[in-house]
Coordinates of C-alpha atoms in Angstrom, one line a residue:
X1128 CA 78.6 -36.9 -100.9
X1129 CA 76.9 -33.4 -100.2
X1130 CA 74.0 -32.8 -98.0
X1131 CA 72.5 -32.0 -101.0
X1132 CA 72.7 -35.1 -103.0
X1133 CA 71.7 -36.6 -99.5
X1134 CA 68.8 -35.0 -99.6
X1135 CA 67.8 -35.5 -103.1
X1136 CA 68.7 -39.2 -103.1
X1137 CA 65.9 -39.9 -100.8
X1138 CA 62.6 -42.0 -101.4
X1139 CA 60.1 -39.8 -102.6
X1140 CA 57.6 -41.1 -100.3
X1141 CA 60.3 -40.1 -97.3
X1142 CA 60.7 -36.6 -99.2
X1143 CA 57.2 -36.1 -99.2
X1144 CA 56.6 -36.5 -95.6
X1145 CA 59.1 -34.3 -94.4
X1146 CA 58.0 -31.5 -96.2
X1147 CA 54.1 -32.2 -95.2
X1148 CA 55.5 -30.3 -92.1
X1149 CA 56.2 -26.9 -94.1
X1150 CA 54.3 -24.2 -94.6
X1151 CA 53.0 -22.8 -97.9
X1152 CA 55.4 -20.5 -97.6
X1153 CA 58.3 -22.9 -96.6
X1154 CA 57.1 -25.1 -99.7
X1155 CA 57.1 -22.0 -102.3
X1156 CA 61.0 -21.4 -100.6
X1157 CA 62.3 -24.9 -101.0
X1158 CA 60.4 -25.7 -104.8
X1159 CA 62.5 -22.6 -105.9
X1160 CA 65.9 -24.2 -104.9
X1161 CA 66.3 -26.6 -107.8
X1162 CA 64.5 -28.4 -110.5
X1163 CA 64.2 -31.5 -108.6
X1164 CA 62.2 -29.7 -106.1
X1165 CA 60.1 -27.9 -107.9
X1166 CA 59.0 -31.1 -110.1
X1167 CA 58.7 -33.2 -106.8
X1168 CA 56.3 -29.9 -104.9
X1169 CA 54.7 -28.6 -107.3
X1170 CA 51.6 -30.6 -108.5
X1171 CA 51.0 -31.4 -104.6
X1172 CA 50.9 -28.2 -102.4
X1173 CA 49.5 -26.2 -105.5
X1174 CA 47.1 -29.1 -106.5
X1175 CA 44.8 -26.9 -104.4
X1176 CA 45.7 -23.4 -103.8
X1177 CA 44.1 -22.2 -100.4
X1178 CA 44.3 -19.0 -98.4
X1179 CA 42.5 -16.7 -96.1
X1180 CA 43.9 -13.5 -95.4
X1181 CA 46.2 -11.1 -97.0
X1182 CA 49.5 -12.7 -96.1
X1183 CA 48.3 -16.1 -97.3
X1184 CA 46.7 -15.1 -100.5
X1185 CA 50.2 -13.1 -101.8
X1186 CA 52.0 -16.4 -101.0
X1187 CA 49.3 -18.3 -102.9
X1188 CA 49.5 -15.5 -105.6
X1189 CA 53.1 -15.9 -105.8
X1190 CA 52.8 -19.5 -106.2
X1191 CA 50.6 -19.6 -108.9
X1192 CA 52.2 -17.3 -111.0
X1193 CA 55.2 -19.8 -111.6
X1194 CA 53.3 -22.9 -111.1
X1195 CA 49.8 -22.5 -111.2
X1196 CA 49.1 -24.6 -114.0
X1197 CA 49.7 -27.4 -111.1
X1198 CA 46.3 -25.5 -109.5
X1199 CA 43.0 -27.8 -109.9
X1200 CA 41.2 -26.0 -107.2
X1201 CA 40.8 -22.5 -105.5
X1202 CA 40.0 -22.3 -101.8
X1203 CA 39.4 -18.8 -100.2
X1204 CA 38.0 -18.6 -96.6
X1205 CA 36.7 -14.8 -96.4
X1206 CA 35.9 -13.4 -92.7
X1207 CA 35.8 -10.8 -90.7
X1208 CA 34.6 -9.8 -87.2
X1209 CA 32.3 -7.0 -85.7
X1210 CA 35.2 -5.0 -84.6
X1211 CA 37.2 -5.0 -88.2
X1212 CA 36.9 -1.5 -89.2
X1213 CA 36.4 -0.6 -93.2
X1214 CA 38.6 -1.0 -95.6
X1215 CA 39.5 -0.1 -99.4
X1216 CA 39.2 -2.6 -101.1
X1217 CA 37.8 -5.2 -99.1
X1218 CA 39.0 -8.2 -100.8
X1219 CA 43.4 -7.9 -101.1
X1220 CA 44.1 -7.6 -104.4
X1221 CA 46.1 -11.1 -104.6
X1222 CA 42.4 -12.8 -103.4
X1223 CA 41.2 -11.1 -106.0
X1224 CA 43.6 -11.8 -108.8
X1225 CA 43.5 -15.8 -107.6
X1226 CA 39.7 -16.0 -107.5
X1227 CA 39.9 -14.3 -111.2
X1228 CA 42.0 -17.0 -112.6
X1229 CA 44.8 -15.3 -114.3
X1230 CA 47.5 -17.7 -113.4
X1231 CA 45.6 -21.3 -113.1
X1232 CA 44.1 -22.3 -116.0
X1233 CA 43.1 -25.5 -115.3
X1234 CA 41.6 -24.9 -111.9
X1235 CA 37.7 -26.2 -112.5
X1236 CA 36.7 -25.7 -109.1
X1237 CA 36.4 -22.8 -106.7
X1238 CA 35.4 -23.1 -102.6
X1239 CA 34.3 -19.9 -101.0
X1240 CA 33.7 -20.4 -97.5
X1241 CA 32.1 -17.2 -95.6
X1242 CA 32.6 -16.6 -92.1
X1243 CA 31.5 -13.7 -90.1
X1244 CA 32.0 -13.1 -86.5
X1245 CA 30.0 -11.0 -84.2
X1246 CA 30.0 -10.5 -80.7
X1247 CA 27.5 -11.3 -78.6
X1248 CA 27.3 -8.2 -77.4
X1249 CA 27.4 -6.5 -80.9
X1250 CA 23.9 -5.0 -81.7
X1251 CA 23.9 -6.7 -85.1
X1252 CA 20.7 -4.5 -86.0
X1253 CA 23.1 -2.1 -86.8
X1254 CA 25.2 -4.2 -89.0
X1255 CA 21.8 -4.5 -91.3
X1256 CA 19.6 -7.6 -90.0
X1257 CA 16.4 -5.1 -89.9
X1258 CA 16.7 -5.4 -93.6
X1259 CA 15.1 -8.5 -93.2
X1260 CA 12.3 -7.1 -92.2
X1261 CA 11.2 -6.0 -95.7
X1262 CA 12.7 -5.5 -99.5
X1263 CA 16.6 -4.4 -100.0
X1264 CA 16.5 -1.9 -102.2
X1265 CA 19.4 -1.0 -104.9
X1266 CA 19.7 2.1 -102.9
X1267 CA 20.0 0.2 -99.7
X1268 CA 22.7 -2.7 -100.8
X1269 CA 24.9 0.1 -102.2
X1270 CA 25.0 1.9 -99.3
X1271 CA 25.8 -1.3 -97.0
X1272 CA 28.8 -2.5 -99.3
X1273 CA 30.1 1.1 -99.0
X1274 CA 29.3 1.1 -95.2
X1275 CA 30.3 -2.0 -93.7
X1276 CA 33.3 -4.5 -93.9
X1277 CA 31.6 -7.7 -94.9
X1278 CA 29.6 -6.4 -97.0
X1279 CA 32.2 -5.1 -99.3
X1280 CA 34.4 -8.3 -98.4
X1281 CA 30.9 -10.8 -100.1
X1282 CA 30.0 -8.6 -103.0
X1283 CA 34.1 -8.0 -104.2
X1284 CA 34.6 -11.7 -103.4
X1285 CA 31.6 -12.4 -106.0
X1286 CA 33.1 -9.8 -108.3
X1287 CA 36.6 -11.2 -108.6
X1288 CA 35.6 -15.2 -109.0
X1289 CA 32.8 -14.0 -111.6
X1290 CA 35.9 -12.9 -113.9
X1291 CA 37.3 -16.7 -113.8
X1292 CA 35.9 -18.3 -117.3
X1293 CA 37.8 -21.8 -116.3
X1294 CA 35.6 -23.2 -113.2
X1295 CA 33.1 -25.2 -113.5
X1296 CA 32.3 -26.9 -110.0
X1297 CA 31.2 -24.0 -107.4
X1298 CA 30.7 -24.6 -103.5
X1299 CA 29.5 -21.8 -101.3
X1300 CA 29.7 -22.8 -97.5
X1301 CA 28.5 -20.4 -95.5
X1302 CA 26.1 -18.8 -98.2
X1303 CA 24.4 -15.2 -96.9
X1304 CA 20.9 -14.7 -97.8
X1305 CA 21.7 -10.3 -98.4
X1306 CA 21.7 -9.2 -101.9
X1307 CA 24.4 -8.0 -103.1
X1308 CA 25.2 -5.1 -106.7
X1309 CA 27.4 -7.9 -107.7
X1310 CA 24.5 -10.6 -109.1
X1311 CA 23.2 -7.8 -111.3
X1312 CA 26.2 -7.5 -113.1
X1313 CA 26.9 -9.5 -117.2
X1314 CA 30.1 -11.1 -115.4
X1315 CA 28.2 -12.7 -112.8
X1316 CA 24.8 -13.9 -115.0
X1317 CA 27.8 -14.8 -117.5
X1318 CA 29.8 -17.1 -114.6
X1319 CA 26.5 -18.8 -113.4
X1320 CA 25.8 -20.0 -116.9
X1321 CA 29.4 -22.0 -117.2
X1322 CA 28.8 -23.4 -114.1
X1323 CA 28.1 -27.3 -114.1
X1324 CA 28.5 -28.0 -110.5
X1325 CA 27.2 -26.2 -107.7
X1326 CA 26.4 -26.8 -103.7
X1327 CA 25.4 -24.1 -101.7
X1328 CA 25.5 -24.4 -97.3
X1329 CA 23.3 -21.7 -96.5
X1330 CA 24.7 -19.9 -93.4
X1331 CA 23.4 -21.2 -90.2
X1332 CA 22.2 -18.9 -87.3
X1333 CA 25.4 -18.8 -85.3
X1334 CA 26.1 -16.1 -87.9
X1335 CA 22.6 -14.3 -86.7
X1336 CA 19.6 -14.5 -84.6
X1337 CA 17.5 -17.5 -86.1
X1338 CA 14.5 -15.5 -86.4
X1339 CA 15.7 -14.1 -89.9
X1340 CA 14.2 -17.6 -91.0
X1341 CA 10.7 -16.1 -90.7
X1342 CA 11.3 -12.3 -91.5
X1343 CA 9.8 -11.5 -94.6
X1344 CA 12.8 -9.7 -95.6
X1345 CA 14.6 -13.2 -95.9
X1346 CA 12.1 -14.7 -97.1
X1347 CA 11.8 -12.0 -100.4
X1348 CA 15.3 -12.3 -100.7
X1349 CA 15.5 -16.0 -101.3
X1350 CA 13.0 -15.6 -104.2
X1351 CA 15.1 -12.8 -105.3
X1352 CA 18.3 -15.4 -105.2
X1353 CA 16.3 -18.1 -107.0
X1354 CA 15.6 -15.9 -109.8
X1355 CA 19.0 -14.1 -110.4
X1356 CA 21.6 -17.6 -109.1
X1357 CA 19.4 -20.1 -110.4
X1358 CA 17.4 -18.4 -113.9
X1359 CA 21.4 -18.5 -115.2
X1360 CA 22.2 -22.1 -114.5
X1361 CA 21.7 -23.5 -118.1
X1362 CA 24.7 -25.9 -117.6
X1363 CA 24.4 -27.2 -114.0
X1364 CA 24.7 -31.1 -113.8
X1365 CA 25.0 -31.4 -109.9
X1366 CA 22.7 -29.1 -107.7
X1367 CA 22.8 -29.4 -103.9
X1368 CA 21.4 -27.1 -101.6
X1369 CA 22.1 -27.3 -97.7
X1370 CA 19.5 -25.5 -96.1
X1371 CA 21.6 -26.1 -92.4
X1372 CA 19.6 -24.3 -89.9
X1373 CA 17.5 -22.4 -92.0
X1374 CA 14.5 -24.8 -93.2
X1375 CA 14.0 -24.1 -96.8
X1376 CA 10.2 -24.7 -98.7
X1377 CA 7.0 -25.5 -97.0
X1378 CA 3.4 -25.0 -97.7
X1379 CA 2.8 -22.4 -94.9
X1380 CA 2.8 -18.7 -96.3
X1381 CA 5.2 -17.4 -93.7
X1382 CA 8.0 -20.4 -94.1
X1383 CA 10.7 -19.6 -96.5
X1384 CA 10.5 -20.9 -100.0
X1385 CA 12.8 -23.4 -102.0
X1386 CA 14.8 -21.3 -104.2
X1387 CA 13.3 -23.2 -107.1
X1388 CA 10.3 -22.2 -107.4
X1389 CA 9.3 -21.3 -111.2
X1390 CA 12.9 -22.5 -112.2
X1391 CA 14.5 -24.2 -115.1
X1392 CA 17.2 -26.3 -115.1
X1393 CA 17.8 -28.0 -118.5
X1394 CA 20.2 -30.1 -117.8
X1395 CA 20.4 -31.1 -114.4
X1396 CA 21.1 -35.0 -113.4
X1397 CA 21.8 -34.5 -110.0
X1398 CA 19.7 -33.0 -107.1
X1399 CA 20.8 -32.8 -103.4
X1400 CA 18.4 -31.3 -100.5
X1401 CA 19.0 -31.3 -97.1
X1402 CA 17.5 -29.6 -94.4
X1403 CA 14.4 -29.0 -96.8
X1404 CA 10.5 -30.0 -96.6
X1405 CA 8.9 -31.8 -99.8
X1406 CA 6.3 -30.0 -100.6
X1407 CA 4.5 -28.8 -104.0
X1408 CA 6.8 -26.4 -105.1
X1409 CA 9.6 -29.0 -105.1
X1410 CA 7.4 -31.5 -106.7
X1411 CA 6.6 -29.0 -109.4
X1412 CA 10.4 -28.9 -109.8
X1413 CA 10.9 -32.6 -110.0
X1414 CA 7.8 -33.0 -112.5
X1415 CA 9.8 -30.6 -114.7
X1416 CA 13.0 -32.1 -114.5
X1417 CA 11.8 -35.5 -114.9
X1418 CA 13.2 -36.5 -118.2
X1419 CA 16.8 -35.2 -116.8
X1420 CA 16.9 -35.9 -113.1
X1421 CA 18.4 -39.1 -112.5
X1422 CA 19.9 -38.7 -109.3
X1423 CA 18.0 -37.4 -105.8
X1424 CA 19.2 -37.5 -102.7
X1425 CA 16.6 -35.7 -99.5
X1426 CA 19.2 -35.9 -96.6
X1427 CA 17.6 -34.9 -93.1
X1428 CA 14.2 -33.8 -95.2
X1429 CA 10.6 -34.1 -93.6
X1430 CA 7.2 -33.0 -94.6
X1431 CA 5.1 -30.9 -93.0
X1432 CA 3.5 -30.4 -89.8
X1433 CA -0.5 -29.7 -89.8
X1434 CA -1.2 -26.0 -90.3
X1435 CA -4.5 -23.9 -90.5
X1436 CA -5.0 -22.3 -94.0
X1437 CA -7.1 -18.8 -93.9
X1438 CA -7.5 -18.9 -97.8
X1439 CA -9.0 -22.2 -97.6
X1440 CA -10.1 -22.0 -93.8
X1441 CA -9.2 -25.6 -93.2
X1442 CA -6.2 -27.6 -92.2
X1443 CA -3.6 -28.7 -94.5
X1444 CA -1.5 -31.5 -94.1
X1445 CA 1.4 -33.1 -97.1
X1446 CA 2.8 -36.2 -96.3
X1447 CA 5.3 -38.4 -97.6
X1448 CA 2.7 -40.6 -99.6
X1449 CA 1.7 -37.6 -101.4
X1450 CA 5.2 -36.7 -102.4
X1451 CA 6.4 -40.2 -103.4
X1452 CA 2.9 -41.0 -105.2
X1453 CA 3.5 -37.7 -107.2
X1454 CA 6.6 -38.4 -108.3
X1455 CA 6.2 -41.7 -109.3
X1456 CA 2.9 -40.4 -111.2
X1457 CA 5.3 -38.1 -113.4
X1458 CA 7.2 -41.5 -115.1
X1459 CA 10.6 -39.9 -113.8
X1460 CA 13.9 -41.1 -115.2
X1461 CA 15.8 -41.6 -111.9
X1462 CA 18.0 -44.3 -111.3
X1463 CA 19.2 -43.6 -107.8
X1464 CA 17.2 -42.2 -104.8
X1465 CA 17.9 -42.0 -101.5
X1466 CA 15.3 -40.4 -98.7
X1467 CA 14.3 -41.5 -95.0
X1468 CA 15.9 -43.3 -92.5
X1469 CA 16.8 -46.7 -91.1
X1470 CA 17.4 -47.9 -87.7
X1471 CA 20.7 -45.9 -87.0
X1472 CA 19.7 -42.6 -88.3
X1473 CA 15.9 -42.4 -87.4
X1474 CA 14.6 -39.2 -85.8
X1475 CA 17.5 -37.0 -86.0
X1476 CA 18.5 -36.5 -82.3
X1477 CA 17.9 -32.8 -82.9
X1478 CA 14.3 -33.2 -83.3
X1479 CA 13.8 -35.8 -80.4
X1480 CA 12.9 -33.4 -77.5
X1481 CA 10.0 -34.4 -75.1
X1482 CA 9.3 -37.3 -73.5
X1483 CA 6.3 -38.5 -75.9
X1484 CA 8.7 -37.8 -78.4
X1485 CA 11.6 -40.6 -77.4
X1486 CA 9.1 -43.1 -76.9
X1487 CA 7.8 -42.9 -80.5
X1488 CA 11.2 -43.0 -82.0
X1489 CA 12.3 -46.0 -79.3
X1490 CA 9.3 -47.7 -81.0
X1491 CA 9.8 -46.9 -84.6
X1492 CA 13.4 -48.3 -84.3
X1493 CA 12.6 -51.0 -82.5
X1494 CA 10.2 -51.8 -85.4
X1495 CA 13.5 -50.8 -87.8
X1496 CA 15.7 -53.5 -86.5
X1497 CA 13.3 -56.0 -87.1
X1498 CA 12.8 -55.2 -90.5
X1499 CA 16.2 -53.7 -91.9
X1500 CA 14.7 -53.0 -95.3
X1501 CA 12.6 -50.5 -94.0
X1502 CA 12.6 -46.8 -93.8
X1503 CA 11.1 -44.1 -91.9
X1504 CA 10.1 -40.5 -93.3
X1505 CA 10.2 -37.7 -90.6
X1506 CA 7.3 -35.2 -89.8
X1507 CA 8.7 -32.0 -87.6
X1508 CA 6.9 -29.5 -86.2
X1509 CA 8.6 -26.0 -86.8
X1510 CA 8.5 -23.2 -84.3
X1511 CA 6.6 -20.2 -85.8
X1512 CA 8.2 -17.5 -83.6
X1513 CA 11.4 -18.3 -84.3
X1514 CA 12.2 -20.4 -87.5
X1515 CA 14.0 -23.6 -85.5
X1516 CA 13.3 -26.7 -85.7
X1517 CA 10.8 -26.9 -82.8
X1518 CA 10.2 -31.0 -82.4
X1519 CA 9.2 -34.3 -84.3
X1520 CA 5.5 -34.7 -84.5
X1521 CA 5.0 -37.7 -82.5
X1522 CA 1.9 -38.3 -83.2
X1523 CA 2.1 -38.4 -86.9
X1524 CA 5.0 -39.9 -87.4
X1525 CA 3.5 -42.9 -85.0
X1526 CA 0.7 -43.0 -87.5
X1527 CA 2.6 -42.3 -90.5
X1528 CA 4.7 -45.2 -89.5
X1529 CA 1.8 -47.3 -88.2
X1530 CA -0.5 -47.2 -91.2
X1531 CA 2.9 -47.5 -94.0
X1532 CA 1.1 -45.2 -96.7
X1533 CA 4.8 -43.6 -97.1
X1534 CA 6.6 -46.6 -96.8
X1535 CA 4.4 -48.1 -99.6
X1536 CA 4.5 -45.3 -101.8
X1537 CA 8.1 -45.5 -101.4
X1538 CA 8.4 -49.0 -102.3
X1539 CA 6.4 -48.3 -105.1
X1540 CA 9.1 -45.6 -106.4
X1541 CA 11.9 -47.3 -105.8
X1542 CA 10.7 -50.2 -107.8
X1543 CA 10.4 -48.0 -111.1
X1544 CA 14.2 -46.5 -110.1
X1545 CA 15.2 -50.2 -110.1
X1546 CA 13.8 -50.5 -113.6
X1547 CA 15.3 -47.6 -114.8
X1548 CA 18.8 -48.6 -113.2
X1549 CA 18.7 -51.6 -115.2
X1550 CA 18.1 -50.0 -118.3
X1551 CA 20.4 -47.5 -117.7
X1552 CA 23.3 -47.4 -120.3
X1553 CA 24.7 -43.9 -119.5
X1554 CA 24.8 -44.1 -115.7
X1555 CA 25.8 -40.0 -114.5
X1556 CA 28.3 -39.6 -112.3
X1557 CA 29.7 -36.0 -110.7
X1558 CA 33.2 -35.2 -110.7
X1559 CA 35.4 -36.3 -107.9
X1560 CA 35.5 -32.4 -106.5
X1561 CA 31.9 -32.3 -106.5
X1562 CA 31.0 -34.7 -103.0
X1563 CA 26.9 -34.3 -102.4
X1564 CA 25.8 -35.1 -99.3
X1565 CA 24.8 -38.4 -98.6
X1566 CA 22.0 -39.9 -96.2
X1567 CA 23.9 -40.7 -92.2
X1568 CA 23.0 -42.0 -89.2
X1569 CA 22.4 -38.9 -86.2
X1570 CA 25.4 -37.3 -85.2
X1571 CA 26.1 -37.8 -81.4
X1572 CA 27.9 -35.0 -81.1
X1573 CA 25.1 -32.6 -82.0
X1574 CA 23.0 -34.8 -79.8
X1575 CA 25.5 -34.4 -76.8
X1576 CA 25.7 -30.5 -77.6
X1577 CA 22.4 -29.3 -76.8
X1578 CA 21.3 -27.3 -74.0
X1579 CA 17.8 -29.3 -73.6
X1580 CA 19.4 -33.0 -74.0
X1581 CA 17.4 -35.0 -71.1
X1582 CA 18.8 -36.7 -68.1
X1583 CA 21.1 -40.0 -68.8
X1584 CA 18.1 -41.6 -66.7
X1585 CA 15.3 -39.8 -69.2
X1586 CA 17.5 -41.1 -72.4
X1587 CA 17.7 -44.6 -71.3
X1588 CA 14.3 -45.2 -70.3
X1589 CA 12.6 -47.8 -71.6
X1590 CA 8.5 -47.6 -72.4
X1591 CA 6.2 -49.3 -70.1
X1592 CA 4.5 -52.3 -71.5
X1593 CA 1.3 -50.3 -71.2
X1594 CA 2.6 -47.8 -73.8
X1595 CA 3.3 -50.2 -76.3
X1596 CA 1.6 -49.8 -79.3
X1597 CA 1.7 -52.1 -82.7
X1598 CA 3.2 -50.4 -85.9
X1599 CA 2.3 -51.9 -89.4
X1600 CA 4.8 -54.5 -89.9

C-alpha cells in the first residue's frame, strides 16, 4: 500500500486535524495535489478567506480564483504604523481584487478591521488630528490620502469592497471618524444601499489622544458620516453601533451626536447600541422606527449626567424613566429588549472610581441579589476636558435606584414587549455571521487593567452600618 493511499484512507476527522496545523499557504499546496484533497480542503480553509498584508492576500487571491466559490466571508485586517513610508497604491492589488469580489460569488459578508499604530513619541498632529479641530474640506481629505500612508490604505480599502455587489452583512472594527473621497463616490452610495447587515466598532483612543471625543472637528464629522453611511441604508435589517471609547449622543452641545440623528431606516428590525447615552435624538429615532424595530439591545448605555443649559439657563437632566416612558408612549412593535444590569454586571468596573462610588454600587447589588428580577440603569458622569468616561454619578444612581421610577418604567415596557412576543408570528432573526452584542456581566480584566484600580483593602471594604441606606425594594 502507498504512502499515498495511507494517507487518503484516513478518517476524515483525523485528516482534518492534521492539516489544522498548515498554513494557508501549506493548505492551497496540498488541495492542489489531488481531487480528494481539494474536495476534503476546500469548503473549510476557504469558508472564510482572511489576510492582512501583501503576502497573505496573493495567497488568498490565488485561492479564490480556483476555489472561491467555497468563500462565504472576506476578512481583511488593514494596518500600518507611523514609520511606514508612502506607497502607490496603498492597498496591494490582490486586497483589492478580493475585497472587489471577482472570484467569490457567494461571499455575503465582509470584515474590515483597521489598525493603525503610532508611536508614542510620534507627533500625531502631524499625521492630521488638528483636523479635528474644525471641517475637512474636499481640498483637505485629498491632500491627506495623497500624503499619508493610512490615509490612502482607508479610502482605497473603501474603494475596492464598494465594487463587491454580493455582500450583504458589513462589520467595520476599528471604524475612523476622518472623511474620506471615497463615500462621495456612486459605487460607495450604491454598496451601502445592498447592505442588510451592518456593525460598526468605532476606533477607540489607543489609536489617538481621547480628546478627539470633544473636538468639534469630530464631532462635525460624525454628522457628516450619519448623513452619507446611514442616508443610503434603505435595506439594513441589523444595525449595531459600538461606540467603544468614544461616547456617542448626549444632550450636552459639546458631546458627540448619535449618527442617527434625522435618519431613516425603512426597514430596520434590529438595533444594537453600546457605549451610547439615551437621549432625545435616539428616542426620536426609535419613535420613527417603531412599526419596524423589533429588536433593541443598549449594552453598557447610561443616561446623562446633570448639565447647565445657557439656552435655557437652567439644569437639564434625562433619566432612564423619561426614555422608557417615551418609548412605551410610541406603541412600539418590539418583541425583545434588553437594557441595564443585574447583580453581576452592575456599575461597569470602569466607571466605579472613588470611594463614594463603591459604596453605592456595594449597596445597589446587594439590593440586586435579593431581588434577581431586578435591573439597574447607569448614570455616568463624563469628563468635559477630555471625552472619557469620568465616573458613575453616585448620587443619582442611589436615588434613581432608591425611588424605582426607571425600574418601573421599565417594567411597564417590558410588559407590552411580552405582549407583542406573544403575538408575534414572524419572529426576526439575523444571520448567523451577523453576532450583535449582547448585555455581560463587567469584565475583570478591564477592571484589573487600570492605572487608578484601588487598594485590595479599598475593594474589599465593606460599608459601615452607619452608611447604610434603604433602596426601594
Amino acid at each position: 500500500m502507498t504512502r499515498e493511499a495511507d494517507i487518503v484512507s484516513l478518517p476524515v476527522e483525523t485528516k482534518l486535524h492534521i492539516v489544522s496545523y498548515l498554513s494557508l499557504w501549506e493548505k492551497i499546496c496540498l488541495s492542489a495535489t489531488c481531487k480528494h484533497f481539494r474536495a476534503l480542503l476546500a469548503p473549510d480553509f476557504l469558508s472564510k478567506l482572511k489576510f492582512s498584508d501583501d503576502e497573505g492576500a496573493a495567497a488568498a487571491l490565488l485561492a479564490a480564483e480556483s476555489n472561491g466559490q467555497y468563500a462565504i466571508a472576506i476578512e481583511a485586517e488593514v494596518s500600518a504604523e507611523s514609520a511606514d513610508k508612502m506607497k502607490t497604491p496603498a492597498l496591494s492589488p490582490a486586497a483589492a481584487e478580493l475585497l472587489g469580489g471577482r472570484w467569490t460569488p457567494n461571499a455575503r459578508t465582509v470584515r474590515l478591521n483597521f489598525d493603525f499604530t503610532f508611536e508614542e513619541t510620534h507627533d500625531w498632529s502631524e499625521e492630521g488630528s488638528d483636523w479635528f479641530e474644525g471641517d475637512e474640506y474636499d481640498e483637505d481629505e485629498g491632500e491627506a490620502e495623497s500624503k499619508y500612508l493610512w490615509r490612502a490604505l482607508v479610502n482605497e480599502t473603501w474603494q475596492a469592497v464598494s465594487a463587491n455587489t454580493a455582500v450583504d452583512t458589513l462589520i467595520v472594527d476599528g471604524f475612523l471618524p476622518i472623511w474620506q473621497s471615497a463615500y462621495k463616490t456612486p459605487d460607495f452610495a450604491r454598496f451601502m444601499k445592498q447592505i442588510k447587515h451592518i456593525k460598526f466598532i468605532i476606533a477607540s483612543d489607543e489609536f489617538m489622544d481621547a480628546t478627539w471625543t470633544i473636538k468639534p472637528g469630530f464631532q462635525w464629522i460624525m454628522e457628516k458620516v450619519g448623513f452619507h453611511f446611514f442616508q443610503h441604508l434603505t435595506s439594513i435589517e441589523s444595525l449595531c453601533i459600538d461606540g467603544d471609547s468614544c461616547v456617542l449622543g448626549g444632550e450636552r452641545p459639546d458631546f458627540t451626536p448619535l449618527p442617527l440623528r434625522d435618519i431613516s431606516l425603512p426597514a430596520l428590525r434590529s438595533l444594537t447600541l453600546r457605549s451610547c447615552y439615551v437621549d432625545s435624538a435616539l428616542t426620536a429615532f426609535l419613535s420613527r422606527h417603531g412599526r419596524t424595530l423589533t429588536h433593541l439591545v443598549l449594552d453598557e448605555c447610561f443616561a446623562a449626567d446633570m448639565w447647565w443649559s445657557e439656552e435655557d439657563d437652567s439644569w437639564v437632566e434625562s433619566s432612564w424613566a423619561d426614555f422608557f416612558d417615551a418609548i412605551h408612549q410610541t406603541a412600539p412593535a418590539l418583541v425583545h429588549l434588553a437594557a441595564g444590569h443585574d447583580a453581576d454586571g452592575v456599575l461597569i468596573q470602569k466607571w466605579v472610581r472613588r470611594r463614594d462610588d463603591r459604596l453605592i454600587r456595594h449597596h445597589i447589588c446587594k439590593a440586586l441579589r435579593r431581588n434577581r428580577a431586578r435591573r439597574h440603569f447607569c448614570y455616568v458622569r463624563i469628563d468635559d476636558n477630555t471625552g472619557r468616561y469620568y465616573r458613575m454619578n453616585a448620587d443619582m444612581n442611589k436615588t434613581a435606584f432608591s425611588d424605582g421610577r426607571d425600574w418601573k418604567a421599565y417594567k411597564r415596557l417590558m410588559k407590552l414587549v411580552k405582549q407583542n412576543e406573544a403575538k408575534a408570528t414572524d419572529v426576526y432573526a439575523a444571520p448567523a455571521e451577523y453576532v450583535p452584542l449582547e448585555l455581560k456581566p463587567a469584565c475583570e480584566e478591564d477592571w484589573e487593567s487600570q492605572s487608578n484600580r484601588p487598594s485590595d483593602d479599598e475593594e474589599n471594604e465593606t460599608p459601615d452600618e452607619d452608611e447604610e441606606f434603604e433602596f426601594w425594594e
